[in-house]
Amino acid sequence: FWHNHQPIYWPEWSANPQPERVQFAQDSINLKSGQVYDSGAAHPENDLTAIFSVADRIDAYQSGPRNSLANVTNGGYAMSYSGSLINNVASLGAVNFTGNDGKSYTSNWWGGNREARNWTTSAGSRKMDLVGFTYHHSLGAVLPKEVFRKELQIFKEAYYKAWNTGSMTNHSKGFFPTEMAFSRHMIDVLADEGY
């Protein structure tokens, strides 16, 4: 199992290019110096340039999973990739954000996962199963059902756009519960949402 996640670091509205959505990673990097509040610190206080510049992360968020499966014949793995990370990486790829060692996010950051999710083993099973997850890495077991359902729905929208599945209903039937937290109260919502 391969797990990828980064949160929305600063939930302030984005000023550019879409003013009525939260800030994704590149937005926060661009807007940080102007987001000084009563504390006197620029927000988010996290150094997103450093966080997203790590070479292993750049690989893991783009072509690393595909590359690890390239020469595997009869095996594979499941991978969760949070919706917030999908949108963060898409924002970095749109501007070819370059890390400290010269590695970059590209406009086709999604290409490796799109390719590998269509590979099959000799027995016909998927080599990479991009399983369902909550958009914000939320603990579904403690969320009200309505909130859990919305987390799944906004995740599925990010999922189908990133992995080019054609529709929000064309997704993995697998689901990874955040931090392995599970409750029987999640079952009907998961079933309703196609997991």
mmCIF file with all atom_site columns, C-alpha atoms in Angstrom:
data_model
loop_
_atom_site.group_PDB
_atom_site.id
_atom_site.type_symbol
_atom_site.label_atom_id
_atom_site.label_alt_id
_atom_site.label_comp_id
_atom_site.label_asym_id
_atom_site.label_entity_id
_atom_site.label_seq_id
_atom_site.pdbx_PDB_ins_code
_atom_site.Cartn_x
_atom_site.Cartn_y
_atom_site.Cartn_z
_atom_site.occupancy
_atom_site.B_iso_or_equiv
_atom_site.pdbx_formal_charge
_atom_site.auth_seq_id
_atom_site.auth_comp_id
_atom_site.auth_asym_id
_atom_site.auth_atom_id
_atom_site.pdbx_PDB_model_num
ATOM 1   C CA . PHE A 1 1   ? 0.000   0.000   0.000   1.00 0.00 ? 1   PHE A CA 1
ATOM 2   C CA . TRP A 1 2   ? 1.282   3.449   -0.963  1.00 0.00 ? 2   TRP A CA 1
ATOM 3   C CA . HIS A 1 3   ? -0.197  6.492   0.809   1.00 0.00 ? 3   HIS A CA 1
ATOM 4   C CA . ASN A 1 4   ? 0.191   10.067  -0.508  1.00 0.00 ? 4   ASN A CA 1
ATOM 5   C CA . HIS A 1 5   ? -1.228  13.139  1.218   1.00 0.00 ? 5   HIS A CA 1
ATOM 6   C CA . GLN A 1 6   ? -0.602  16.833  1.800   1.00 0.00 ? 6   GLN A CA 1
ATOM 7   C CA . PRO A 1 7   ? -3.274  19.074  3.319   1.00 0.00 ? 7   PRO A CA 1
ATOM 8   C CA . ILE A 1 8   ? -4.700  22.385  2.262   1.00 0.00 ? 8   ILE A CA 1
ATOM 9   C CA . TYR A 1 9   ? -2.265  24.408  4.354   1.00 0.00 ? 9   TYR A CA 1
ATOM 10  C CA . TRP A 1 10  ? -4.144  27.704  4.457   1.00 0.00 ? 10  TRP A CA 1
ATOM 11  C CA . PRO A 1 11  ? -7.919  27.690  3.874   1.00 0.00 ? 11  PRO A CA 1
ATOM 12  C CA . GLU A 1 12  ? -8.110  31.370  2.948   1.00 0.00 ? 12  GLU A CA 1
ATOM 13  C CA . TRP A 1 13  ? -9.759  32.218  -0.376  1.00 0.00 ? 13  TRP A CA 1
ATOM 14  C CA . SER A 1 14  ? -7.514  32.228  -3.389  1.00 0.00 ? 14  SER A CA 1
ATOM 15  C CA . ALA A 1 15  ? -7.178  35.547  -5.185  1.00 0.00 ? 15  ALA A CA 1
ATOM 16  C CA . ASN A 1 16  ? -5.890  34.095  -8.419  1.00 0.00 ? 16  ASN A CA 1
ATOM 17  C CA . PRO A 1 17  ? -6.821  32.453  -10.786 1.00 0.00 ? 17  PRO A CA 1
ATOM 18  C CA . GLN A 1 18  ? -10.117 31.315  -9.223  1.00 0.00 ? 18  GLN A CA 1
ATOM 19  C CA . PRO A 1 19  ? -11.233 33.707  -6.489  1.00 0.00 ? 19  PRO A CA 1
ATOM 20  C CA . GLU A 1 20  ? -13.939 31.521  -4.961  1.00 0.00 ? 20  GLU A CA 1
ATOM 21  C CA . ARG A 1 21  ? -11.970 28.493  -3.818  1.00 0.00 ? 21  ARG A CA 1
ATOM 22  C CA . VAL A 1 22  ? -9.432  27.779  -1.096  1.00 0.00 ? 22  VAL A CA 1
ATOM 23  C CA . GLN A 1 23  ? -5.732  28.183  -1.685  1.00 0.00 ? 23  GLN A CA 1
ATOM 24  C CA . PHE A 1 24  ? -3.864  25.236  -3.098  1.00 0.00 ? 24  PHE A CA 1
ATOM 25  C CA . ALA A 1 25  ? -0.097  24.936  -2.583  1.00 0.00 ? 25  ALA A CA 1
ATOM 26  C CA . GLN A 1 26  ? 1.003   27.281  -5.374  1.00 0.00 ? 26  GLN A CA 1
ATOM 27  C CA . ASP A 1 27  ? -1.592  29.874  -4.338  1.00 0.00 ? 27  ASP A CA 1
ATOM 28  C CA . SER A 1 28  ? -0.310  29.866  -0.756  1.00 0.00 ? 28  SER A CA 1
ATOM 29  C CA . ILE A 1 29  ? 3.307   30.135  -1.915  1.00 0.00 ? 29  ILE A CA 1
ATOM 30  C CA . ASN A 1 30  ? 2.401   33.159  -4.052  1.00 0.00 ? 30  ASN A CA 1
ATOM 31  C CA . LEU A 1 31  ? 0.164   34.868  -1.502  1.00 0.00 ? 31  LEU A CA 1
ATOM 32  C CA . LYS A 1 32  ? 2.052   34.159  1.734   1.00 0.00 ? 32  LYS A CA 1
ATOM 33  C CA . SER A 1 33  ? 3.865   37.501  2.036   1.00 0.00 ? 33  SER A CA 1
ATOM 34  C CA . GLY A 1 34  ? 0.568   39.396  1.910   1.00 0.00 ? 34  GLY A CA 1
ATOM 35  C CA . GLN A 1 35  ? -1.194  37.186  4.455   1.00 0.00 ? 35  GLN A CA 1
ATOM 36  C CA . VAL A 1 36  ? 0.024   38.748  7.685   1.00 0.00 ? 36  VAL A CA 1
ATOM 37  C CA . TYR A 1 37  ? -2.497  38.865  10.488  1.00 0.00 ? 37  TYR A CA 1
ATOM 38  C CA . ASP A 1 38  ? -2.438  39.928  14.149  1.00 0.00 ? 38  ASP A CA 1
ATOM 39  C CA . SER A 1 39  ? 0.399   37.538  14.939  1.00 0.00 ? 39  SER A CA 1
ATOM 40  C CA . GLY A 1 40  ? 2.683   39.396  12.538  1.00 0.00 ? 40  GLY A CA 1
ATOM 41  C CA . ALA A 1 41  ? 3.610   36.096  10.842  1.00 0.00 ? 41  ALA A CA 1
ATOM 42  C CA . ALA A 1 42  ? 2.982   35.395  7.183   1.00 0.00 ? 42  ALA A CA 1
ATOM 43  C CA . HIS A 1 43  ? 0.574   32.519  6.622   1.00 0.00 ? 43  HIS A CA 1
ATOM 44  C CA . PRO A 1 44  ? 0.685   29.667  6.200   1.00 0.00 ? 44  PRO A CA 1
ATOM 45  C CA . GLU A 1 45  ? 3.596   29.524  8.606   1.00 0.00 ? 45  GLU A CA 1
ATOM 46  C CA . ASN A 1 46  ? 4.669   26.234  7.005   1.00 0.00 ? 46  ASN A CA 1
ATOM 47  C CA . ASP A 1 47  ? 7.363   26.561  4.343   1.00 0.00 ? 47  ASP A CA 1
ATOM 48  C CA . LEU A 1 48  ? 5.489   25.083  1.391   1.00 0.00 ? 48  LEU A CA 1
ATOM 49  C CA . THR A 1 49  ? 8.398   25.655  -0.957  1.00 0.00 ? 49  THR A CA 1
ATOM 50  C CA . ALA A 1 50  ? 10.538  23.377  1.215   1.00 0.00 ? 50  ALA A CA 1
ATOM 51  C CA . ILE A 1 51  ? 7.759   20.816  1.764   1.00 0.00 ? 51  ILE A CA 1
ATOM 52  C CA . PHE A 1 52  ? 6.984   20.402  -1.924  1.00 0.00 ? 52  PHE A CA 1
ATOM 53  C CA . SER A 1 53  ? 10.640  20.625  -3.053  1.00 0.00 ? 53  SER A CA 1
ATOM 54  C CA . VAL A 1 54  ? 11.730  17.270  -1.582  1.00 0.00 ? 54  VAL A CA 1
ATOM 55  C CA . ALA A 1 55  ? 12.870  15.120  -4.507  1.00 0.00 ? 55  ALA A CA 1
ATOM 56  C CA . ASP A 1 56  ? 11.291  11.929  -3.122  1.00 0.00 ? 56  ASP A CA 1
ATOM 57  C CA . ARG A 1 57  ? 7.938   13.696  -2.839  1.00 0.00 ? 57  ARG A CA 1
ATOM 58  C CA . ILE A 1 58  ? 8.158   15.096  -6.357  1.00 0.00 ? 58  ILE A CA 1
ATOM 59  C CA . ASP A 1 59  ? 8.755   11.531  -7.583  1.00 0.00 ? 59  ASP A CA 1
ATOM 60  C CA . ALA A 1 60  ? 6.094   9.959   -5.359  1.00 0.00 ? 60  ALA A CA 1
ATOM 61  C CA . TYR A 1 61  ? 3.474   12.490  -6.430  1.00 0.00 ? 61  TYR A CA 1
ATOM 62  C CA . GLN A 1 62  ? 4.141   12.055  -10.143 1.00 0.00 ? 62  GLN A CA 1
ATOM 63  C CA . SER A 1 63  ? 5.904   9.117   -11.830 1.00 0.00 ? 63  SER A CA 1
ATOM 64  C CA . GLY A 1 64  ? 7.448   7.215   -8.901  1.00 0.00 ? 64  GLY A CA 1
ATOM 65  C CA . PRO A 1 65  ? 4.552   4.795   -8.366  1.00 0.00 ? 65  PRO A CA 1
ATOM 66  C CA . ARG A 1 66  ? 4.414   3.916   -12.083 1.00 0.00 ? 66  ARG A CA 1
ATOM 67  C CA . ASN A 1 67  ? 8.170   3.477   -12.245 1.00 0.00 ? 67  ASN A CA 1
ATOM 68  C CA . SER A 1 68  ? 8.148   1.068   -9.293  1.00 0.00 ? 68  SER A CA 1
ATOM 69  C CA . LEU A 1 69  ? 5.639   -1.135  -11.140 1.00 0.00 ? 69  LEU A CA 1
ATOM 70  C CA . ALA A 1 70  ? 7.174   -0.938  -14.611 1.00 0.00 ? 70  ALA A CA 1
ATOM 71  C CA . ASN A 1 71  ? 8.965   -4.290  -14.429 1.00 0.00 ? 71  ASN A CA 1
ATOM 72  C CA . VAL A 1 72  ? 6.513   -6.132  -12.164 1.00 0.00 ? 72  VAL A CA 1
ATOM 73  C CA . THR A 1 73  ? 4.626   -8.921  -13.910 1.00 0.00 ? 73  THR A CA 1
ATOM 74  C CA . ASN A 1 74  ? 2.309   -10.471 -11.344 1.00 0.00 ? 74  ASN A CA 1
ATOM 75  C CA . GLY A 1 75  ? 2.087   -8.000  -8.499  1.00 0.00 ? 75  GLY A CA 1
ATOM 76  C CA . GLY A 1 76  ? 0.911   -4.557  -7.671  1.00 0.00 ? 76  GLY A CA 1
ATOM 77  C CA . TYR A 1 77  ? -0.393  -2.382  -4.908  1.00 0.00 ? 77  TYR A CA 1
ATOM 78  C CA . ALA A 1 78  ? -3.150  -0.091  -3.813  1.00 0.00 ? 78  ALA A CA 1
ATOM 79  C CA . MET A 1 79  ? -2.493  3.608   -3.435  1.00 0.00 ? 79  MET A CA 1
ATOM 80  C CA . SER A 1 80  ? -4.420  6.363   -1.717  1.00 0.00 ? 80  SER A CA 1
ATOM 81  C CA . TYR A 1 81  ? -3.852  9.888   -2.990  1.00 0.00 ? 81  TYR A CA 1
ATOM 82  C CA . SER A 1 82  ? -5.913  12.489  -1.147  1.00 0.00 ? 82  SER A CA 1
ATOM 83  C CA . GLY A 1 83  ? -8.037  14.998  -3.014  1.00 0.00 ? 83  GLY A CA 1
ATOM 84  C CA . SER A 1 84  ? -6.248  17.889  -1.342  1.00 0.00 ? 84  SER A CA 1
ATOM 85  C CA . LEU A 1 85  ? -2.932  16.526  -2.626  1.00 0.00 ? 85  LEU A CA 1
ATOM 86  C CA . ILE A 1 86  ? -4.395  16.117  -6.116  1.00 0.00 ? 86  ILE A CA 1
ATOM 87  C CA . ASN A 1 87  ? -5.292  19.805  -6.163  1.00 0.00 ? 87  ASN A CA 1
ATOM 88  C CA . ASN A 1 88  ? -2.014  20.905  -4.542  1.00 0.00 ? 88  ASN A CA 1
ATOM 89  C CA . VAL A 1 89  ? 0.092   19.016  -7.080  1.00 0.00 ? 89  VAL A CA 1
ATOM 90  C CA . ALA A 1 90  ? -2.076  20.186  -9.986  1.00 0.00 ? 90  ALA A CA 1
ATOM 91  C CA . SER A 1 91  ? -1.448  23.801  -8.889  1.00 0.00 ? 91  SER A CA 1
ATOM 92  C CA . LEU A 1 92  ? 2.318   23.174  -8.794  1.00 0.00 ? 92  LEU A CA 1
ATOM 93  C CA . GLY A 1 93  ? 2.317   21.326  -12.118 1.00 0.00 ? 93  GLY A CA 1
ATOM 94  C CA . ALA A 1 94  ? 0.456   24.177  -13.802 1.00 0.00 ? 94  ALA A CA 1
ATOM 95  C CA . VAL A 1 95  ? 3.475   26.456  -13.200 1.00 0.00 ? 95  VAL A CA 1
ATOM 96  C CA . ASN A 1 96  ? 6.214   23.773  -13.504 1.00 0.00 ? 96  ASN A CA 1
ATOM 97  C CA . PHE A 1 97  ? 7.226   24.370  -9.875  1.00 0.00 ? 97  PHE A CA 1
ATOM 98  C CA . THR A 1 98  ? 10.875  23.355  -9.476  1.00 0.00 ? 98  THR A CA 1
ATOM 99  C CA . GLY A 1 99  ? 12.294  21.883  -6.288  1.00 0.00 ? 99  GLY A CA 1
ATOM 100 C CA . ASN A 1 100 ? 15.636  22.631  -4.705  1.00 0.00 ? 100 ASN A CA 1
ATOM 101 C CA . ASP A 1 101 ? 17.491  19.909  -6.623  1.00 0.00 ? 101 ASP A CA 1
ATOM 102 C CA . GLY A 1 102 ? 16.087  20.903  -10.021 1.00 0.00 ? 102 GLY A CA 1
ATOM 103 C CA . LYS A 1 103 ? 13.290  18.305  -10.184 1.00 0.00 ? 103 LYS A CA 1
ATOM 104 C CA . SER A 1 104 ? 9.973   19.795  -11.293 1.00 0.00 ? 104 SER A CA 1
ATOM 105 C CA . TYR A 1 105 ? 6.268   19.210  -11.161 1.00 0.00 ? 105 TYR A CA 1
ATOM 106 C CA . THR A 1 106 ? 4.983   19.139  -14.717 1.00 0.00 ? 106 THR A CA 1
ATOM 107 C CA . SER A 1 107 ? 1.715   19.921  -16.407 1.00 0.00 ? 107 SER A CA 1
ATOM 108 C CA . ASN A 1 108 ? 1.184   16.176  -16.938 1.00 0.00 ? 108 ASN A CA 1
ATOM 109 C CA . TRP A 1 109 ? 1.960   15.296  -13.288 1.00 0.00 ? 109 TRP A CA 1
ATOM 110 C CA . TRP A 1 110 ? -0.930  12.810  -13.450 1.00 0.00 ? 110 TRP A CA 1
ATOM 111 C CA . GLY A 1 111 ? 0.470   10.850  -16.410 1.00 0.00 ? 111 GLY A CA 1
ATOM 112 C CA . GLY A 1 112 ? 2.295   8.121   -14.500 1.00 0.00 ? 112 GLY A CA 1
ATOM 113 C CA . ASN A 1 113 ? -0.691  7.209   -12.348 1.00 0.00 ? 113 ASN A CA 1
ATOM 114 C CA . ARG A 1 114 ? -3.103  7.348   -15.280 1.00 0.00 ? 114 ARG A CA 1
ATOM 115 C CA . GLU A 1 115 ? -0.896  4.954   -17.189 1.00 0.00 ? 115 GLU A CA 1
ATOM 116 C CA . ALA A 1 116 ? -0.225  2.530   -14.328 1.00 0.00 ? 116 ALA A CA 1
ATOM 117 C CA . ARG A 1 117 ? -3.859  2.333   -13.179 1.00 0.00 ? 117 ARG A CA 1
ATOM 118 C CA . ASN A 1 118 ? -4.625  0.719   -16.551 1.00 0.00 ? 118 ASN A CA 1
ATOM 119 C CA . TRP A 1 119 ? -1.880  -1.908  -16.324 1.00 0.00 ? 119 TRP A CA 1
ATOM 120 C CA . THR A 1 120 ? -2.938  -5.430  -15.421 1.00 0.00 ? 120 THR A CA 1
ATOM 121 C CA . THR A 1 121 ? -1.201  -8.500  -14.114 1.00 0.00 ? 121 THR A CA 1
ATOM 122 C CA . SER A 1 122 ? -1.096  -11.708 -16.149 1.00 0.00 ? 122 SER A CA 1
ATOM 123 C CA . ALA A 1 123 ? -4.225  -12.768 -14.229 1.00 0.00 ? 123 ALA A CA 1
ATOM 124 C CA . GLY A 1 124 ? -6.065  -9.590  -15.271 1.00 0.00 ? 124 GLY A CA 1
ATOM 125 C CA . SER A 1 125 ? -5.980  -7.720  -11.956 1.00 0.00 ? 125 SER A CA 1
ATOM 126 C CA . ARG A 1 126 ? -5.075  -4.050  -11.744 1.00 0.00 ? 126 ARG A CA 1
ATOM 127 C CA . LYS A 1 127 ? -1.412  -3.446  -10.917 1.00 0.00 ? 127 LYS A CA 1
ATOM 128 C CA . MET A 1 128 ? -2.180  -0.070  -9.326  1.00 0.00 ? 128 MET A CA 1
ATOM 129 C CA . ASP A 1 129 ? -5.517  0.377   -7.612  1.00 0.00 ? 129 ASP A CA 1
ATOM 130 C CA . LEU A 1 130 ? -6.023  4.060   -6.798  1.00 0.00 ? 130 LEU A CA 1
ATOM 131 C CA . VAL A 1 131 ? -8.456  3.472   -3.950  1.00 0.00 ? 131 VAL A CA 1
ATOM 132 C CA . GLY A 1 132 ? -11.063 5.792   -2.502  1.00 0.00 ? 132 GLY A CA 1
ATOM 133 C CA . PHE A 1 133 ? -10.169 8.121   0.319   1.00 0.00 ? 133 PHE A CA 1
ATOM 134 C CA . THR A 1 134 ? -11.510 11.261  1.971   1.00 0.00 ? 134 THR A CA 1
ATOM 135 C CA . TYR A 1 135 ? -10.680 14.557  0.277   1.00 0.00 ? 135 TYR A CA 1
ATOM 136 C CA . HIS A 1 136 ? -9.092  16.178  3.348   1.00 0.00 ? 136 HIS A CA 1
ATOM 137 C CA . HIS A 1 137 ? -7.630  13.038  5.011   1.00 0.00 ? 137 HIS A CA 1
ATOM 138 C CA . SER A 1 138 ? -10.610 13.222  7.395   1.00 0.00 ? 138 SER A CA 1
ATOM 139 C CA . LEU A 1 139 ? -11.384 10.467  9.871   1.00 0.00 ? 139 LEU A CA 1
ATOM 140 C CA . GLY A 1 140 ? -14.612 9.107   8.439   1.00 0.00 ? 140 GLY A CA 1
ATOM 141 C CA . ALA A 1 141 ? -15.310 7.079   11.572  1.00 0.00 ? 141 ALA A CA 1
ATOM 142 C CA . VAL A 1 142 ? -15.902 10.212  13.646  1.00 0.00 ? 142 VAL A CA 1
ATOM 143 C CA . LEU A 1 143 ? -17.583 12.430  11.051  1.00 0.00 ? 143 LEU A CA 1
ATOM 144 C CA . PRO A 1 144 ? -21.327 12.959  10.862  1.00 0.00 ? 144 PRO A CA 1
ATOM 145 C CA . LYS A 1 145 ? -22.641 10.903  7.940   1.00 0.00 ? 145 LYS A CA 1
ATOM 146 C CA . GLU A 1 146 ? -23.495 14.003  5.889   1.00 0.00 ? 146 GLU A CA 1
ATOM 147 C CA . VAL A 1 147 ? -19.945 15.324  6.239   1.00 0.00 ? 147 VAL A CA 1
ATOM 148 C CA . PHE A 1 148 ? -18.411 11.928  5.471   1.00 0.00 ? 148 PHE A CA 1
ATOM 149 C CA . ARG A 1 149 ? -20.577 11.679  2.337   1.00 0.00 ? 149 ARG A CA 1
ATOM 150 C CA . LYS A 1 150 ? -19.462 15.146  1.175   1.00 0.00 ? 150 LYS A CA 1
ATOM 151 C CA . GLU A 1 151 ? -15.796 14.235  1.778   1.00 0.00 ? 151 GLU A CA 1
ATOM 152 C CA . LEU A 1 152 ? -16.250 11.207  -0.493  1.00 0.00 ? 152 LEU A CA 1
ATOM 153 C CA . GLN A 1 153 ? -18.098 13.178  -3.146  1.00 0.00 ? 153 GLN A CA 1
ATOM 154 C CA . ILE A 1 154 ? -15.538 15.962  -3.425  1.00 0.00 ? 154 ILE A CA 1
ATOM 155 C CA . PHE A 1 155 ? -12.776 13.333  -3.400  1.00 0.00 ? 155 PHE A CA 1
ATOM 156 C CA . LYS A 1 156 ? -14.444 11.490  -6.298  1.00 0.00 ? 156 LYS A CA 1
ATOM 157 C CA . GLU A 1 157 ? -14.652 14.714  -8.304  1.00 0.00 ? 157 GLU A CA 1
ATOM 158 C CA . ALA A 1 158 ? -10.914 15.366  -7.863  1.00 0.00 ? 158 ALA A CA 1
ATOM 159 C CA . TYR A 1 159 ? -10.213 11.668  -8.577  1.00 0.00 ? 159 TYR A CA 1
ATOM 160 C CA . TYR A 1 160 ? -12.020 11.456  -11.900 1.00 0.00 ? 160 TYR A CA 1
ATOM 161 C CA . LYS A 1 161 ? -10.513 14.714  -13.135 1.00 0.00 ? 161 LYS A CA 1
ATOM 162 C CA . ALA A 1 162 ? -6.958  13.746  -12.150 1.00 0.00 ? 162 ALA A CA 1
ATOM 163 C CA . TRP A 1 163 ? -7.023  10.137  -13.315 1.00 0.00 ? 163 TRP A CA 1
ATOM 164 C CA . ASN A 1 164 ? -9.205  10.773  -16.396 1.00 0.00 ? 164 ASN A CA 1
ATOM 165 C CA . THR A 1 165 ? -11.748 8.079   -15.551 1.00 0.00 ? 165 THR A CA 1
ATOM 166 C CA . GLY A 1 166 ? -14.531 9.608   -17.646 1.00 0.00 ? 166 GLY A CA 1
ATOM 167 C CA . SER A 1 167 ? -17.061 9.970   -14.826 1.00 0.00 ? 167 SER A CA 1
ATOM 168 C CA . MET A 1 168 ? -17.322 10.249  -11.075 1.00 0.00 ? 168 MET A CA 1
ATOM 169 C CA . THR A 1 169 ? -18.817 6.755   -10.889 1.00 0.00 ? 169 THR A CA 1
ATOM 170 C CA . ASN A 1 170 ? -15.845 5.110   -12.625 1.00 0.00 ? 170 ASN A CA 1
ATOM 171 C CA . HIS A 1 171 ? -13.551 4.656   -9.641  1.00 0.00 ? 171 HIS A CA 1
ATOM 172 C CA . SER A 1 172 ? -11.939 1.945   -7.582  1.00 0.00 ? 172 SER A CA 1
ATOM 173 C CA . LYS A 1 173 ? -14.325 -0.050  -5.425  1.00 0.00 ? 173 LYS A CA 1
ATOM 174 C CA . GLY A 1 174 ? -11.656 -0.120  -2.719  1.00 0.00 ? 174 GLY A CA 1
ATOM 175 C CA . PHE A 1 175 ? -11.543 2.410   0.095   1.00 0.00 ? 175 PHE A CA 1
ATOM 176 C CA . PHE A 1 176 ? -8.748  3.191   2.560   1.00 0.00 ? 176 PHE A CA 1
ATOM 177 C CA . PRO A 1 177 ? -10.024 4.496   5.897   1.00 0.00 ? 177 PRO A CA 1
ATOM 178 C CA . THR A 1 178 ? -7.824  7.320   7.169   1.00 0.00 ? 178 THR A CA 1
ATOM 179 C CA . GLU A 1 179 ? -5.472  6.143   9.937   1.00 0.00 ? 179 GLU A CA 1
ATOM 180 C CA . MET A 1 180 ? -7.311  2.807   9.678   1.00 0.00 ? 180 MET A CA 1
ATOM 181 C CA . ALA A 1 181 ? -10.154 4.349   11.726  1.00 0.00 ? 181 ALA A CA 1
ATOM 182 C CA . PHE A 1 182 ? -13.347 2.506   10.852  1.00 0.00 ? 182 PHE A CA 1
ATOM 183 C CA . SER A 1 183 ? -16.888 2.407   12.183  1.00 0.00 ? 183 SER A CA 1
ATOM 184 C CA . ARG A 1 184 ? -19.869 0.344   11.070  1.00 0.00 ? 184 ARG A CA 1
ATOM 185 C CA . HIS A 1 185 ? -21.659 3.695   10.634  1.00 0.00 ? 185 HIS A CA 1
ATOM 186 C CA . MET A 1 186 ? -19.511 4.305   7.552   1.00 0.00 ? 186 MET A CA 1
ATOM 187 C CA . ILE A 1 187 ? -20.762 1.234   5.672   1.00 0.00 ? 187 ILE A CA 1
ATOM 188 C CA . ASP A 1 188 ? -24.026 2.570   4.248   1.00 0.00 ? 188 ASP A CA 1
ATOM 189 C CA . VAL A 1 189 ? -22.391 5.820   3.086   1.00 0.00 ? 189 VAL A CA 1
ATOM 190 C CA . LEU A 1 190 ? -19.517 3.891   1.450   1.00 0.00 ? 190 LEU A CA 1
ATOM 191 C CA . ALA A 1 191 ? -21.990 1.563   -0.279  1.00 0.00 ? 191 ALA A CA 1
ATOM 192 C CA . ASP A 1 192 ? -24.116 4.504   -1.459  1.00 0.00 ? 192 ASP A CA 1
ATOM 193 C CA . GLU A 1 193 ? -21.002 6.154   -2.907  1.00 0.00 ? 193 GLU A CA 1
ATOM 194 C CA . GLY A 1 194 ? -19.923 3.033   -4.803  1.00 0.00 ? 194 GLY A CA 1
ATOM 195 C CA . TYR A 1 195 ? -17.255 1.549   -2.527  1.00 0.00 ? 195 TYR A CA 1
#
